[in-house]
PDB file of C-alpha atoms in Angstrom:
ATOM      1  CA  UNK C  13     -47.267 -79.931 -76.301  1.00 59.00           C
ATOM      2  CA  UNK C  14     -45.694 -77.666 -73.945  1.00 68.00           C
ATOM      3  CA  UNK C  15     -43.189 -78.708 -71.496  1.00 71.00           C
ATOM      4  CA  UNK C  16     -40.386 -77.594 -68.811  1.00 75.00           C
ATOM      5  CA  UNK C  17     -36.805 -77.712 -70.170  1.00 73.00           C
ATOM      6  CA  UNK C  18     -33.892 -77.676 -67.870  1.00 74.00           C
ATOM      7  CA  UNK C  19     -30.643 -75.653 -68.661  1.00 76.00           C
ATOM      8  CA  UNK C  20     -29.310 -76.148 -71.937  1.00 73.00           C
ATOM      9  CA  UNK C  21     -25.799 -75.796 -73.185  1.00 76.00           C
ATOM     10  CA  UNK C  22     -24.607 -75.450 -76.698  1.00 73.00           C
ATOM     11  CA  UNK C  23     -20.910 -75.266 -77.050  1.00 75.00           C
ATOM     12  CA  UNK C  24     -20.600 -75.633 -80.895  1.00 74.00           C
ATOM     13  CA  UNK C  25     -23.079 -75.815 -83.774  1.00 75.00           C
ATOM     14  CA  UNK C  26     -21.415 -76.955 -86.903  1.00 74.00           C
ATOM     15  CA  UNK C  27     -22.519 -76.827 -90.648  1.00 70.00           C
ATOM     16  CA  UNK C  28     -25.065 -79.641 -91.043  1.00 66.00           C
ATOM     17  CA  UNK C  29     -26.093 -79.558 -87.615  1.00 73.00           C
ATOM     18  CA  UNK C  30     -29.554 -79.727 -86.045  1.00 72.00           C
ATOM     19  CA  UNK C  31     -30.810 -78.034 -82.571  1.00 75.00           C
ATOM     20  CA  UNK C  32     -34.416 -78.352 -82.389  1.00 75.00           C
ATOM     21  CA  UNK C  33     -36.096 -77.124 -79.198  1.00 73.00           C
ATOM     22  CA  UNK C  34     -40.042 -77.083 -78.687  1.00 71.00           C
ATOM     23  CA  UNK C  35     -42.311 -78.637 -80.682  1.00 73.00           C
ATOM     24  CA  UNK C  36     -41.637 -80.065 -84.315  1.00 75.00           C
ATOM     25  CA  UNK C  37     -43.398 -81.702 -87.128  1.00 78.00           C
ATOM     26  CA  UNK C  38     -40.397 -82.456 -89.343  1.00 77.00           C
ATOM     27  CA  UNK C  39     -36.890 -82.420 -89.177  1.00 75.00           C
ATOM     28  CA  UNK C  40     -35.094 -83.169 -92.424  1.00 74.00           C
ATOM     29  CA  UNK C  41     -31.353 -83.482 -92.227  1.00 71.00           C
ATOM     30  CA  UNK C  42     -29.142 -81.966 -95.081  1.00 74.00           C
ATOM     31  CA  UNK C  43     -26.035 -84.270 -94.046  1.00 74.00           C
ATOM     32  CA  UNK C  44     -25.671 -87.906 -92.825  1.00 76.00           C
ATOM     33  CA  UNK C  45     -22.299 -89.043 -91.571  1.00 76.00           C
ATOM     34  CA  UNK C  46     -20.879 -92.053 -89.535  1.00 78.00           C
ATOM     35  CA  UNK C  47     -18.342 -91.759 -86.998  1.00 79.00           C
ATOM     36  CA  UNK C  48     -16.774 -94.500 -84.727  1.00 79.00           C
ATOM     37  CA  UNK C  49     -15.109 -94.056 -81.529  1.00 81.00           C
ATOM     38  CA  UNK C  50     -13.971 -95.764 -78.661  1.00 79.00           C
ATOM     39  CA  UNK C  51     -15.257 -96.327 -74.797  1.00 81.00           C
ATOM     40  CA  UNK C  52     -15.533 -92.692 -73.449  1.00 77.00           C
ATOM     41  CA  UNK C  53     -14.715 -91.331 -77.094  1.00 79.00           C
ATOM     42  CA  UNK C  54     -17.783 -88.426 -77.160  1.00 81.00           C
ATOM     43  CA  UNK C  55     -18.275 -87.861 -73.496  1.00 83.00           C
ATOM     44  CA  UNK C  56     -18.728 -84.167 -73.184  1.00 80.00           C
ATOM     45  CA  UNK C  57     -19.348 -81.854 -70.292  1.00 81.00           C
ATOM     46  CA  UNK C  58     -17.463 -79.635 -68.020  1.00 84.00           C
ATOM     47  CA  UNK C  59     -15.914 -82.193 -65.595  1.00 87.00           C
ATOM     48  CA  UNK C  60     -15.634 -85.552 -67.297  1.00 85.00           C
ATOM     49  CA  UNK C  61     -13.793 -88.464 -65.463  1.00 85.00           C
ATOM     50  CA  UNK C  62     -13.773 -91.694 -67.411  1.00 83.00           C
ATOM     51  CA  UNK C  63     -11.723 -94.920 -66.476  1.00 83.00           C
ATOM     52  CA  UNK C  64     -11.603 -97.397 -69.241  1.00 81.00           C
ATOM     53  CA  UNK C  65      -9.769-100.559 -69.869  1.00 82.00           C
ATOM     54  CA  UNK C  66      -9.319-102.186 -73.237  1.00 80.00           C
ATOM     55  CA  UNK C  67     -11.356-100.315 -75.928  1.00 77.00           C
ATOM     56  CA  UNK C  68     -12.018-102.070 -79.310  1.00 80.00           C
ATOM     57  CA  UNK C  69     -14.104-100.208 -81.978  1.00 79.00           C
ATOM     58  CA  UNK C  70     -15.444-102.509 -84.663  1.00 79.00           C
ATOM     59  CA  UNK C  71     -15.680-100.275 -88.007  1.00 79.00           C
ATOM     60  CA  UNK C  72     -16.441-103.123 -90.259  1.00 81.00           C
ATOM     61  CA  UNK C  73     -19.569-101.975 -92.198  1.00 79.00           C
ATOM     62  CA  UNK C  74     -20.877-104.245 -95.116  1.00 81.00           C
ATOM     63  CA  UNK C  75     -23.668-101.528 -96.016  1.00 78.00           C
ATOM     64  CA  UNK C  76     -23.423 -99.706 -99.234  1.00 74.00           C
ATOM     65  CA  UNK C  77     -25.785 -96.937 -98.107  1.00 74.00           C
ATOM     66  CA  UNK C  78     -27.105 -96.144 -94.364  1.00 74.00           C
ATOM     67  CA  UNK C  79     -28.784 -93.019 -94.570  1.00 72.00           C
ATOM     68  CA  UNK C  80     -30.246 -91.607 -97.688  1.00 75.00           C
ATOM     69  CA  UNK C  81     -30.644 -87.638 -97.317  1.00 73.00           C
ATOM     70  CA  UNK C  82     -30.759 -86.981-101.224  1.00 73.00           C
ATOM     71  CA  UNK C  83     -34.313 -86.348-101.356  1.00 72.00           C
ATOM     72  CA  UNK C  84     -33.836 -83.792 -98.040  1.00 69.00           C
ATOM     73  CA  UNK C  85     -32.098 -81.240-100.521  1.00 66.00           C
TER      74      UNK C  85
END
């Protein structure tokens, strides 16, 4: 389905990254990782201002497997 997309800015595409624009039926990622960060940890842009007080990140994860991508290779 056609759509109008505004300005797009991609600073970095590392290995395992997926950039998709337009119609897509199936995206099969090859890598699955988990990252924890505190408040304002992943803010991106040209002019970012964050005002955070105390920031605590709970990284306890009792799961053994979260995202299985073995069949996508």
